mmCIF file of C-alpha atoms in Angstrom:
data_model
loop_
_atom_site.group_PDB
_atom_site.id
_atom_site.type_symbol
_atom_site.label_atom_id
_atom_site.label_comp_id
_atom_site.label_asym_id
_atom_site.label_seq_id
_atom_site.Cartn_x
_atom_site.Cartn_y
_atom_site.Cartn_z
ATOM 1 C CA MET N 24 -11.375 3.605 28.069
ATOM 2 C CA ASP N 25 -13.833 4.053 25.242
ATOM 3 C CA ARG N 26 -12.948 1.426 22.678
ATOM 4 C CA SER N 27 -15.649 2.393 20.219
ATOM 5 C CA ARG N 28 -14.873 3.431 16.673
ATOM 6 C CA LYS N 29 -17.123 5.151 14.156
ATOM 7 C CA PHE N 30 -18.215 5.463 10.573
ATOM 8 C CA LEU N 31 -20.123 8.450 9.256
ATOM 9 C CA PHE N 32 -23.058 8.479 6.900
ATOM 10 C CA THR N 33 -23.803 11.775 5.215
ATOM 11 C CA GLY N 34 -25.898 13.063 2.384
ATOM 12 C CA PRO N 35 -28.766 15.431 1.632
ATOM 13 C CA PRO N 36 -31.925 15.437 3.730
ATOM 14 C CA GLY N 37 -34.288 12.623 2.896
ATOM 15 C CA VAL N 38 -31.703 10.474 1.106
ATOM 16 C CA GLY N 39 -32.123 7.667 3.627
ATOM 17 C CA LYS N 40 -29.240 7.923 6.087
ATOM 18 C CA THR N 41 -31.439 6.674 8.920
ATOM 19 C CA THR N 42 -32.695 3.770 6.821
ATOM 20 C CA ALA N 43 -29.167 2.914 5.697
ATOM 21 C CA ILE N 44 -27.903 2.780 9.259
ATOM 22 C CA ALA N 45 -30.912 0.721 10.329
ATOM 23 C CA ALA N 46 -30.077 -1.830 7.609
ATOM 24 C CA ILE N 47 -26.789 -2.755 9.287
ATOM 25 C CA SER N 48 -27.106 -1.597 12.905
ATOM 26 C CA ASP N 49 -27.402 -4.108 15.745
ATOM 27 C CA ILE N 50 -29.601 -1.734 17.672
ATOM 28 C CA GLU N 51 -32.627 0.242 16.729
ATOM 29 C CA PRO N 52 -31.107 3.486 15.466
ATOM 30 C CA VAL N 53 -31.560 6.464 17.718
ATOM 31 C CA SER N 54 -32.647 9.500 15.778
ATOM 32 C CA THR N 55 -33.263 13.002 16.840
ATOM 33 C CA GLU N 56 -36.162 14.202 14.766
ATOM 34 C CA MET N 57 -38.447 17.126 14.470
ATOM 35 C CA ALA N 58 -41.090 18.227 12.011
ATOM 36 C CA ALA N 59 -39.793 19.179 8.627
ATOM 37 C CA SER N 60 -40.374 22.615 7.221
ATOM 38 C CA GLY N 61 -40.569 24.091 3.780
ATOM 39 C CA GLU N 62 -39.517 21.972 0.881
ATOM 40 C CA LEU N 63 -38.569 19.090 3.113
ATOM 41 C CA ALA N 64 -42.120 18.806 4.379
ATOM 42 C CA GLU N 65 -43.131 17.848 0.834
ATOM 43 C CA ARG N 66 -40.582 15.040 0.784
ATOM 44 C CA LYS N 67 -41.011 13.499 4.174
ATOM 45 C CA GLU N 68 -42.784 14.045 7.419
ATOM 46 C CA THR N 69 -39.740 14.394 9.602
ATOM 47 C CA THR N 70 -36.129 15.242 9.128
ATOM 48 C CA THR N 71 -33.150 14.623 11.304
ATOM 49 C CA THR N 72 -31.839 17.847 12.731
ATOM 50 C CA ALA N 73 -29.372 16.366 15.158
ATOM 51 C CA LEU N 74 -28.034 13.026 14.178
ATOM 52 C CA ASP N 75 -28.680 9.329 13.786
ATOM 53 C CA PHE N 76 -26.895 6.794 15.856
ATOM 54 C CA GLY N 77 -26.481 3.080 15.389
ATOM 55 C CA GLU N 78 -24.077 0.383 16.508
ATOM 56 C CA ILE N 79 -22.394 -2.722 15.216
ATOM 57 C CA ARG N 80 -21.317 -4.976 18.067
ATOM 58 C CA LEU N 81 -18.364 -7.202 17.331
ATOM 59 C CA ALA N 82 -17.856 -10.613 18.903
ATOM 60 C CA ASP N 83 -15.053 -9.394 21.167
ATOM 61 C CA GLY N 84 -17.176 -6.615 22.625
ATOM 62 C CA GLU N 85 -15.774 -3.835 20.484
ATOM 63 C CA ILE N 86 -18.404 -1.433 19.251
ATOM 64 C CA ILE N 87 -18.453 0.271 15.864
ATOM 65 C CA ARG N 88 -20.646 3.364 15.986
ATOM 66 C CA LEU N 89 -22.572 4.555 12.983
ATOM 67 C CA TYR N 90 -23.393 8.243 12.860
ATOM 68 C CA GLY N 91 -25.730 9.833 10.386
ATOM 69 C CA THR N 92 -25.012 13.514 10.015
ATOM 70 C CA PRO N 93 -27.686 16.154 9.703
ATOM 71 C CA GLY N 94 -28.258 16.719 6.023
ATOM 72 C CA GLN N 95 -28.578 20.459 5.781
ATOM 73 C CA GLN N 96 -25.436 22.479 5.230
ATOM 74 C CA ARG N 97 -26.315 24.808 8.082
ATOM 75 C CA PHE N 98 -25.256 21.996 10.397
ATOM 76 C CA GLU N 99 -21.750 22.107 8.964
ATOM 77 C CA TYR N 100 -20.296 22.764 12.430
ATOM 78 C CA MET N 101 -21.646 19.396 13.515
ATOM 79 C CA TRP N 102 -20.112 17.698 10.496
ATOM 80 C CA ARG N 103 -16.690 18.886 11.603
ATOM 81 C CA LEU N 104 -17.257 17.569 15.115
ATOM 82 C CA LEU N 105 -18.412 14.193 13.857
ATOM 83 C CA MET N 106 -15.500 13.864 11.428
ATOM 84 C CA ASP N 107 -13.016 13.831 14.277
ATOM 85 C CA GLY N 108 -11.752 10.279 14.756
ATOM 86 C CA ALA N 109 -14.012 8.724 12.128
ATOM 87 C CA MET N 110 -12.581 5.685 10.332
ATOM 88 C CA GLY N 111 -14.450 6.266 7.110
ATOM 89 C CA LEU N 112 -17.359 7.937 5.384
ATOM 90 C CA ILE N 113 -20.317 6.870 3.303
ATOM 91 C CA ILE N 114 -21.868 9.580 1.181
ATOM 92 C CA LEU N 115 -25.414 8.864 0.057
ATOM 93 C CA LEU N 116 -26.734 10.855 -2.878
ATOM 94 C CA ASP N 117 -30.267 11.060 -4.176
ATOM 95 C CA ASN N 118 -30.653 10.925 -7.950
ATOM 96 C CA SER N 119 -34.178 12.316 -7.696
ATOM 97 C CA ARG N 120 -32.955 15.665 -6.401
ATOM 98 C CA PRO N 121 -32.716 18.625 -8.770
ATOM 99 C CA GLU N 122 -28.906 18.883 -8.731
ATOM 100 C CA PRO N 123 -27.330 15.700 -7.404
ATOM 101 C CA LEU N 124 -23.927 16.565 -8.871
ATOM 102 C CA ALA N 125 -23.951 19.804 -6.907
ATOM 103 C CA ASP N 126 -24.746 17.701 -3.834
ATOM 104 C CA LEU N 127 -21.706 15.549 -4.635
ATOM 105 C CA ASP N 128 -19.513 18.632 -4.848
ATOM 106 C CA MET N 129 -20.810 20.039 -1.584
ATOM 107 C CA TYR N 130 -20.328 16.874 0.478
ATOM 108 C CA VAL N 131 -16.972 16.041 -1.036
ATOM 109 C CA GLU N 132 -15.712 19.543 -0.297
ATOM 110 C CA ASN N 133 -17.018 19.632 3.256
ATOM 111 C CA PHE N 134 -15.764 16.170 4.148
ATOM 112 C CA SER N 135 -12.539 16.503 2.174
ATOM 113 C CA ASP N 136 -10.277 16.161 5.210
ATOM 114 C CA LEU N 137 -11.833 12.853 6.230
ATOM 115 C CA ILE N 138 -11.938 11.547 2.664
ATOM 116 C CA ARG N 139 -8.280 12.257 2.046
ATOM 117 C CA SER N 140 -7.006 11.065 5.414
ATOM 118 C CA SER N 141 -9.163 7.981 5.610
ATOM 119 C CA GLY N 142 -11.513 6.966 2.842
ATOM 120 C CA ALA N 143 -15.045 7.070 1.561
ATOM 121 C CA ALA N 144 -17.561 5.277 -0.599
ATOM 122 C CA ILE N 145 -20.495 6.834 -2.405
ATOM 123 C CA GLY N 146 -23.939 5.303 -2.781
ATOM 124 C CA VAL N 147 -26.354 6.779 -5.304
ATOM 125 C CA THR N 148 -29.997 6.091 -4.552
ATOM 126 C CA ARG N 149 -33.206 6.089 -6.592
ATOM 127 C CA THR N 150 -31.401 5.359 -9.854
ATOM 128 C CA ASP N 151 -34.145 2.960 -10.952
ATOM 129 C CA ASP N 152 -36.688 5.770 -11.254
ATOM 130 C CA TYR N 153 -34.151 8.518 -11.970
ATOM 131 C CA PRO N 154 -31.371 7.048 -14.124
ATOM 132 C CA GLU N 155 -29.710 10.401 -14.835
ATOM 133 C CA PRO N 156 -27.101 11.409 -14.025
ATOM 134 C CA ASP N 157 -25.502 8.021 -14.498
ATOM 135 C CA ILE N 158 -22.592 6.692 -12.474
ATOM 136 C CA SER N 159 -20.071 7.720 -15.144
ATOM 137 C CA THR N 160 -21.180 11.299 -14.762
ATOM 138 C CA TYR N 161 -20.618 11.104 -11.015
ATOM 139 C CA TYR N 162 -17.071 9.866 -11.636
ATOM 140 C CA GLN N 163 -16.479 12.816 -13.915
ATOM 141 C CA GLY N 164 -17.727 15.113 -11.170
ATOM 142 C CA LEU N 165 -15.436 13.433 -8.683
ATOM 143 C CA SER N 166 -12.429 13.854 -10.956
ATOM 144 C CA GLN N 167 -12.895 17.618 -10.692
ATOM 145 C CA HIS N 168 -11.847 17.210 -7.054
ATOM 146 C CA ASP N 169 -8.875 15.068 -8.071
ATOM 147 C CA LEU N 170 -10.427 12.134 -6.264
ATOM 148 C CA MET N 171 -11.221 8.552 -7.170
ATOM 149 C CA LEU N 172 -13.717 6.903 -4.835
ATOM 150 C CA PRO N 173 -15.969 3.895 -5.246
ATOM 151 C CA ILE N 174 -19.417 4.911 -6.510
ATOM 152 C CA LEU N 175 -22.254 2.380 -6.589
ATOM 153 C CA ASP N 176 -25.958 2.611 -7.116
ATOM 154 C CA CYS N 177 -27.823 1.299 -4.098
ATOM 155 C CA ASP N 178 -31.112 0.948 -2.301
ATOM 156 C CA VAL N 179 -30.778 2.039 1.326
ATOM 157 C CA ARG N 180 -33.634 -0.292 2.270
ATOM 158 C CA SER N 181 -31.612 -3.287 1.117
ATOM 159 C CA SER N 182 -29.359 -4.886 3.723
ATOM 160 C CA ALA N 183 -27.403 -6.551 0.926
ATOM 161 C CA ASP N 184 -26.749 -3.219 -0.771
ATOM 162 C CA MET N 185 -25.693 -1.557 2.487
ATOM 163 C CA GLN N 186 -23.473 -4.484 3.395
ATOM 164 C CA LEU N 187 -21.822 -4.251 -0.014
ATOM 165 C CA LEU N 188 -21.293 -0.522 0.405
ATOM 166 C CA MET N 189 -19.670 -1.137 3.781
ATOM 167 C CA ASP N 190 -17.544 -3.918 2.288
ATOM 168 C CA VAL N 191 -16.434 -1.570 -0.466
ATOM 169 C CA LEU N 192 -15.522 1.083 2.096
ATOM 170 C CA ILE N 193 -13.664 -1.410 4.289
ATOM 171 C CA SER N 194 -11.757 -2.805 1.302
ATOM 172 C CA THR N 195 -10.703 0.706 0.374
ATOM 173 C CA LEU N 196 -9.607 1.492 3.930
ATOM 174 C CA GLU N 197 -7.602 -1.749 4.125
ATOM 175 C CA SER N 198 -5.559 -0.693 1.135
ATOM 176 C CA ILE N 199 -4.299 2.211 3.179
ATOM 177 C CA GLU N 200 -3.852 0.882 6.644
ATOM 178 C CA GLU N 201 -5.733 -1.216 9.121
ATOM 179 C CA PRO N 202 -6.358 0.528 12.421
ATOM 180 C CA ASP N 203 -4.755 -0.952 15.505
ATOM 181 C CA THR N 204 -7.005 -2.497 18.078
ATOM 182 C CA ALA N 205 -6.511 -1.355 21.615
ATOM 183 C CA MET A 28 10.137 6.514 -29.499
ATOM 184 C CA ALA A 29 9.233 2.817 -29.402
ATOM 185 C CA SER A 30 11.516 0.488 -31.337
ATOM 186 C CA ARG A 31 10.060 -1.035 -34.504
ATOM 187 C CA ARG A 32 9.997 -4.819 -34.800
ATOM 188 C CA THR A 33 8.525 -7.242 -37.278
ATOM 189 C CA LEU A 34 6.376 -10.262 -36.600
ATOM 190 C CA LYS A 35 5.478 -13.037 -38.971
ATOM 191 C CA LEU A 36 2.496 -15.334 -38.510
ATOM 192 C CA VAL A 37 2.551 -18.949 -39.674
ATOM 193 C CA ASN A 38 -0.690 -20.922 -39.999
ATOM 194 C CA VAL A 39 -2.575 -18.480 -37.776
ATOM 195 C CA PRO A 40 -6.252 -18.160 -38.787
ATOM 196 C CA ARG A 41 -7.157 -14.854 -40.401
ATOM 197 C CA ARG A 42 -9.553 -13.837 -37.629
ATOM 198 C CA GLU A 43 -6.878 -14.336 -34.998
ATOM 199 C CA GLN A 44 -4.417 -12.369 -37.104
ATOM 200 C CA MET A 45 -6.735 -9.398 -36.822
ATOM 201 C CA GLU A 46 -7.069 -9.919 -33.073
ATOM 202 C CA LEU A 47 -3.301 -10.064 -32.734
ATOM 203 C CA GLU A 48 -2.957 -6.816 -34.666
ATOM 204 C CA LEU A 49 -5.322 -5.169 -32.228
ATOM 205 C CA LEU A 50 -3.439 -6.560 -29.240
ATOM 206 C CA LEU A 51 -0.137 -5.372 -30.706
ATOM 207 C CA SER A 52 -1.464 -1.850 -30.975
ATOM 208 C CA LEU A 53 -2.618 -2.044 -27.351
ATOM 209 C CA VAL A 54 0.827 -3.259 -26.271
ATOM 210 C CA GLU A 55 2.426 -0.320 -28.060
ATOM 211 C CA SER A 56 -0.035 2.145 -26.583
ATOM 212 C CA ARG A 57 1.061 1.026 -23.146
ATOM 213 C CA GLY A 58 4.722 1.631 -23.718
ATOM 214 C CA GLY A 59 5.755 -1.491 -25.585
ATOM 215 C CA SER A 60 7.653 -1.681 -28.861
ATOM 216 C CA HIS A 61 5.965 -1.177 -32.213
ATOM 217 C CA TRP A 62 5.363 -4.582 -33.768
ATOM 218 C CA GLN A 63 4.273 -4.852 -37.388
ATOM 219 C CA ILE A 64 2.894 -8.036 -38.854
ATOM 220 C CA VAL A 65 4.735 -8.835 -42.079
ATOM 221 C CA THR A 66 4.544 -11.497 -44.748
ATOM 222 C CA ALA A 67 8.159 -11.159 -45.806
ATOM 223 C CA ASP A 68 10.488 -14.110 -45.419
ATOM 224 C CA ALA A 69 12.540 -12.535 -42.648
ATOM 225 C CA ALA A 70 11.197 -11.141 -39.390
ATOM 226 C CA ASP A 71 12.346 -10.476 -35.837
ATOM 227 C CA ALA A 72 9.958 -13.091 -34.518
ATOM 228 C CA VAL A 73 7.510 -15.589 -35.931
ATOM 229 C CA VAL A 74 4.355 -16.905 -34.294
ATOM 230 C CA VAL A 75 3.619 -20.486 -35.295
ATOM 231 C CA ASP A 76 0.156 -21.888 -34.617
ATOM 232 C CA THR A 77 0.783 -25.385 -33.307
ATOM 233 C CA ASP A 78 -2.918 -26.248 -33.159
ATOM 234 C CA GLN A 79 -3.157 -26.316 -36.945
ATOM 235 C CA GLU A 80 -2.711 -29.631 -38.737
ATOM 236 C CA SER A 81 -0.471 -27.971 -41.278
ATOM 237 C CA THR A 82 2.089 -27.164 -38.588
ATOM 238 C CA ASP A 83 4.634 -29.959 -38.557
ATOM 239 C CA ASP A 84 8.362 -30.295 -37.949
ATOM 240 C CA GLN A 85 9.121 -28.954 -41.386
ATOM 241 C CA ALA A 86 7.005 -25.870 -40.865
ATOM 242 C CA LEU A 87 8.750 -25.256 -37.579
ATOM 243 C CA GLU A 88 12.179 -25.606 -39.154
ATOM 244 C CA GLN A 89 11.234 -23.158 -41.869
ATOM 245 C CA ALA A 90 10.001 -20.722 -39.215
ATOM 246 C CA ARG A 91 13.285 -20.984 -37.321
ATOM 247 C CA ALA A 92 15.159 -20.250 -40.503
ATOM 248 C CA THR A 93 13.268 -17.042 -41.204
ATOM 249 C CA ALA A 94 13.193 -15.410 -37.807
ATOM 250 C CA ALA A 95 15.517 -14.836 -34.910
ATOM 251 C CA CYS A 96 12.883 -16.016 -32.495
ATOM 252 C CA VAL A 97 10.026 -18.519 -32.665
ATOM 253 C CA ILE A 98 6.905 -18.152 -30.556
ATOM 254 C CA THR A 99 4.552 -21.102 -30.499
ATOM 255 C CA LEU A 100 0.827 -20.490 -30.193
ATOM 256 C CA GLY A 101 -1.580 -23.161 -29.132
ATOM 257 C CA SER A 102 -2.598 -25.682 -26.563
ATOM 258 C CA HIS A 103 0.811 -27.299 -26.287
ATOM 259 C CA ARG A 104 4.419 -26.450 -26.730
ATOM 260 C CA TYR A 105 6.136 -27.833 -29.791
ATOM 261 C CA GLY A 106 9.806 -28.581 -29.795
ATOM 262 C CA ASP A 107 12.042 -26.703 -27.393
ATOM 263 C CA GLU A 108 10.764 -23.184 -28.015
ATOM 264 C CA GLU A 109 10.799 -21.194 -24.828
ATOM 265 C CA LEU A 110 8.342 -18.506 -25.876
ATOM 266 C CA HIS A 111 4.781 -19.752 -25.954
ATOM 267 C CA LEU A 112 1.314 -18.245 -26.058
ATOM 268 C CA GLN A 113 -1.861 -19.990 -25.042
ATOM 269 C CA ARG A 114 -5.306 -19.303 -26.357
ATOM 270 C CA PRO A 115 -7.084 -17.006 -25.824
ATOM 271 C CA VAL A 116 -4.172 -14.644 -26.264
ATOM 272 C CA ARG A 117 -4.258 -11.908 -23.617
ATOM 273 C CA MET A 118 -2.485 -8.595 -23.910
ATOM 274 C CA GLU A 119 -0.517 -9.200 -20.757
ATOM 275 C CA ALA A 120 0.872 -12.531 -21.995
ATOM 276 C CA LEU A 121 1.616 -11.163 -25.464
ATOM 277 C CA ALA A 122 3.460 -8.171 -24.000
ATOM 278 C CA ALA A 123 5.563 -10.446 -21.801
ATOM 279 C CA VAL A 124 6.483 -12.748 -24.695
ATOM 280 C CA LEU A 125 7.333 -9.934 -27.103
ATOM 281 C CA HIS A 126 9.484 -8.299 -24.479
ATOM 282 C CA SER A 127 11.512 -11.481 -24.323
ATOM 283 C CA VAL A 128 12.246 -11.468 -28.041
ATOM 284 C CA PRO A 129 15.972 -10.710 -28.487
ATOM 285 C CA ALA A 130 17.024 -7.393 -29.965
ATOM 286 C CA ALA A 131 17.377 -7.161 -33.740
ATOM 287 C CA GLY A 132 20.393 -9.011 -35.108
ATOM 288 C CA VAL A 133 20.638 -11.293 -32.113
ATOM 289 C CA ARG A 134 19.431 -14.840 -32.507
ATOM 290 C CA ASP A 135 17.327 -16.397 -29.833
ATOM 291 C CA THR A 136 19.436 -17.707 -26.995
ATOM 292 C CA HIS A 137 18.349 -18.698 -23.576
ATOM 293 C CA GLN A 138 18.857 -15.849 -21.170
ATOM 294 C CA PRO A 139 18.333 -17.057 -17.663
ATOM 295 C CA GLY A 140 17.487 -14.335 -15.215
ATOM 296 C CA ARG A 141 16.192 -11.957 -17.871
ATOM 297 C CA SER A 142 13.378 -10.129 -16.194
ATOM 298 C CA ALA A 143 9.992 -10.163 -17.822
ATOM 299 C CA PRO A 144 8.013 -6.969 -18.157
ATOM 300 C CA HIS A 145 5.600 -6.167 -15.393
ATOM 301 C CA VAL A 146 2.015 -5.479 -16.305
ATOM 302 C CA ALA A 147 0.353 -3.416 -13.649
ATOM 303 C CA TYR A 148 -3.234 -2.273 -13.408
ATOM 304 C CA ARG A 149 -4.578 1.009 -12.086
ATOM 305 C CA ILE A 150 -8.239 1.281 -11.224
ATOM 306 C CA LEU A 151 -10.100 4.082 -12.984
ATOM 307 C CA ARG A 152 -13.625 3.279 -11.835
ATOM 308 C CA TRP A 153 -15.236 0.606 -9.730
ATOM 309 C CA PRO A 154 -17.285 -2.036 -11.512
ATOM 310 C CA PRO A 155 -21.080 -2.069 -11.210
ATOM 311 C CA ARG A 156 -22.751 -3.344 -8.052
ATOM 312 C CA GLU A 157 -24.007 -6.452 -9.855
ATOM 313 C CA LEU A 158 -20.471 -7.599 -10.675
ATOM 314 C CA LEU A 159 -19.239 -6.993 -7.139
ATOM 315 C CA GLN A 160 -22.151 -8.947 -5.706
ATOM 316 C CA ALA A 161 -21.332 -11.897 -7.986
ATOM 317 C CA ASP A 162 -18.080 -12.661 -6.143
ATOM 318 C CA TRP A 163 -16.902 -11.186 -2.814
ATOM 319 C CA ARG A 164 -13.287 -11.413 -3.987
ATOM 320 C CA TYR A 165 -13.891 -8.751 -6.615
ATOM 321 C CA THR A 166 -14.464 -6.124 -3.919
ATOM 322 C CA ARG A 167 -11.192 -7.070 -2.261
ATOM 323 C CA ILE A 168 -9.259 -6.837 -5.515
ATOM 324 C CA CYS A 169 -10.725 -3.458 -6.425
ATOM 325 C CA GLY A 170 -10.150 -2.192 -2.898
ATOM 326 C CA ALA A 171 -6.506 -3.232 -3.037
ATOM 327 C CA LEU A 172 -6.081 -1.385 -6.326
ATOM 328 C CA MET A 173 -7.121 1.840 -4.604
ATOM 329 C CA SER A 174 -3.638 2.072 -3.099
ATOM 330 C CA GLY A 175 -1.976 2.234 -6.512
ATOM 331 C CA PRO A 176 -1.052 0.250 -9.660
ATOM 332 C CA GLN A 177 -0.312 -3.391 -8.993
ATOM 333 C CA THR A 178 0.444 -6.532 -10.928
ATOM 334 C CA PRO A 179 -1.902 -9.516 -10.811
ATOM 335 C CA GLU A 180 0.808 -11.482 -9.028
ATOM 336 C CA ALA A 181 1.144 -8.872 -6.292
ATOM 337 C CA LEU A 182 -2.615 -8.717 -5.822
ATOM 338 C CA SER A 183 -2.872 -12.486 -5.641
ATOM 339 C CA ALA A 184 -0.132 -12.706 -3.025
ATOM 340 C CA ARG A 185 -1.380 -9.777 -0.997
ATOM 341 C CA LEU A 186 -5.015 -10.858 -0.872
ATOM 342 C CA VAL A 187 -4.447 -14.627 -0.894
ATOM 343 C CA ILE A 188 -6.740 -14.974 -3.898
ATOM 344 C CA ASP A 189 -5.878 -17.391 -6.678
ATOM 345 C CA PRO A 190 -4.081 -15.708 -9.579
ATOM 346 C CA GLN A 191 -6.581 -16.809 -12.215
ATOM 347 C CA THR A 192 -9.465 -15.105 -10.422
ATOM 348 C CA VAL A 193 -7.427 -11.912 -10.250
ATOM 349 C CA ARG A 194 -6.442 -12.087 -13.912
ATOM 350 C CA ASP A 195 -9.963 -12.868 -15.069
ATOM 351 C CA LEU A 196 -11.396 -9.902 -13.179
ATOM 352 C CA LEU A 197 -8.702 -7.548 -14.424
ATOM 353 C CA ALA A 198 -9.234 -8.725 -17.992
ATOM 354 C CA ASN A 199 -12.969 -8.112 -17.580
ATOM 355 C CA LEU A 200 -12.385 -4.654 -16.124
ATOM 356 C CA GLU A 201 -9.902 -3.859 -18.878
ATOM 357 C CA THR A 202 -12.439 -4.625 -21.605
ATOM 358 C CA GLN A 203 -14.874 -2.261 -19.864
ATOM 359 C CA GLY A 204 -12.269 0.487 -19.596
ATOM 360 C CA LEU A 205 -12.405 0.432 -15.793
ATOM 361 C CA VAL A 206 -8.695 -0.227 -15.303
ATOM 362 C CA LYS A 207 -5.655 1.135 -17.059
ATOM 363 C CA VAL A 208 -2.781 -1.164 -17.960
ATOM 364 C CA LYS A 209 0.829 -0.150 -17.739
ATOM 365 C CA VAL A 210 3.678 -2.259 -19.055
ATOM 366 C CA THR A 211 6.883 -1.553 -17.227
ATOM 367 C CA THR A 212 10.277 -3.193 -17.195
ATOM 368 C CA THR A 213 10.869 -2.419 -13.540
ATOM 369 C CA ALA A 214 9.161 -4.138 -10.692
ATOM 370 C CA ILE A 215 6.379 -2.217 -9.022
ATOM 371 C CA PRO A 216 6.661 -2.292 -5.235
ATOM 372 C CA THR A 217 3.880 -4.119 -3.495
ATOM 373 C CA GLN A 218 1.346 -1.545 -2.376
ATOM 374 C CA GLY A 219 -0.352 -1.573 0.968
ATOM 375 C CA GLY A 220 0.599 -2.878 4.366
ATOM 376 C CA HIS A 221 -0.090 -6.578 4.510
ATOM 377 C CA ALA A 222 0.497 -9.630 2.367
ATOM 378 C CA ARG A 223 -2.128 -11.787 3.957
ATOM 379 C CA ARG A 224 -5.811 -11.685 4.689
ATOM 380 C CA SER A 225 -6.865 -8.931 7.049
ATOM 381 C CA SER A 226 -7.115 -10.406 10.498
ATOM 382 C CA GLY A 227 -7.852 -7.355 12.585
ATOM 383 C CA LEU A 228 -10.724 -5.025 13.147
ATOM 384 C CA PHE A 229 -11.991 -5.040 9.574
ATOM 385 C CA SER A 230 -11.976 -8.804 9.458
ATOM 386 C CA ARG A 231 -14.096 -8.958 12.600
ATOM 387 C CA LEU A 232 -16.379 -6.259 11.243
ATOM 388 C CA ARG A 233 -16.885 -8.207 8.034
ATOM 389 C CA GLU A 234 -17.633 -11.320 10.038
ATOM 390 C CA ARG A 235 -20.271 -9.468 12.033
ATOM 391 C CA LEU A 236 -21.876 -8.106 8.865
ATOM 392 C CA GLY A 237 -21.955 -11.570 7.356
ATOM 393 C CA LEU A 238 -19.374 -10.754 4.701
ATOM 394 C CA HIS A 239 -16.485 -12.989 3.639
#
């Protein structure tokens, strides 16, 4: 029987989902990549069009899988597949993008079922160079969805920041219910 | 409409009088009674600063004569007063003490079993990353608050974190406007599923990630 469990990482293309997973994964993340096109080519050389995959291996042999979703909305069908059975969600947002609050709205709406049935935490990246919108503004945006989720600024390259984001997510999930172990 | 009560201050420094006025307005805004600081001889309750040299037995007797209830303020209790505030005065403690003041026209008598008000906190926003990284317990406390308003005592028992750490964090968050305080006279049920440290999957996951 497959005893693995999973967390999802989502967010716009180029936000650093692969890097975030790499910061906490026990294995080298497996990414399906191909050459970027259009606007994305100006931001990075490659973009994930399938998904990222990482693992956290617990002492008792249980495996926690980390999935990074494709960023573009046209892969929405894959988001729905990945949401099934996920324990929680991390949404990464990029403050350097033109409309990060619109990104927040889009991901919150599309992952609403998972957020409301389980839980989520939001990490906002690149706030050092792009301080606006500030975290308070993100909370205001979130309130429009009648949601209160943890929102922290973070650097996806930092293991400490990613560990904190995971700890925040876990602490939120614990307040609801701790999953049974098989 | 909140009931209107009067409070007299004896030997309390002027600066602290202003702080108490602010705290009283906060107590009222959270559902408590309206307390007005008065200088008249008679009042519903009197706060006597026992840290001041001018506070002696005579001052205490005079205070008892002018108010139905005496509340001592300072580093030690004085006499057999049951209501006491320690410095620094916190809204939660002040609300609890004022709630215990007998109704108007009733002199202070010991009322065993009288339930104190419950001060519960609801999280509005998470604190900044820097604060959470300062102490791993802060993440636990904020996470527990995600399930609904809870008292410091309930959080302490549920998370097995010492009460002072919980209160200090909540006081800090309150000053930043990150939590909302509610004073209620009925107990708030403990939120969440377990009253001990997580020992299952999440505990093992934290251990693997090097978290507490």
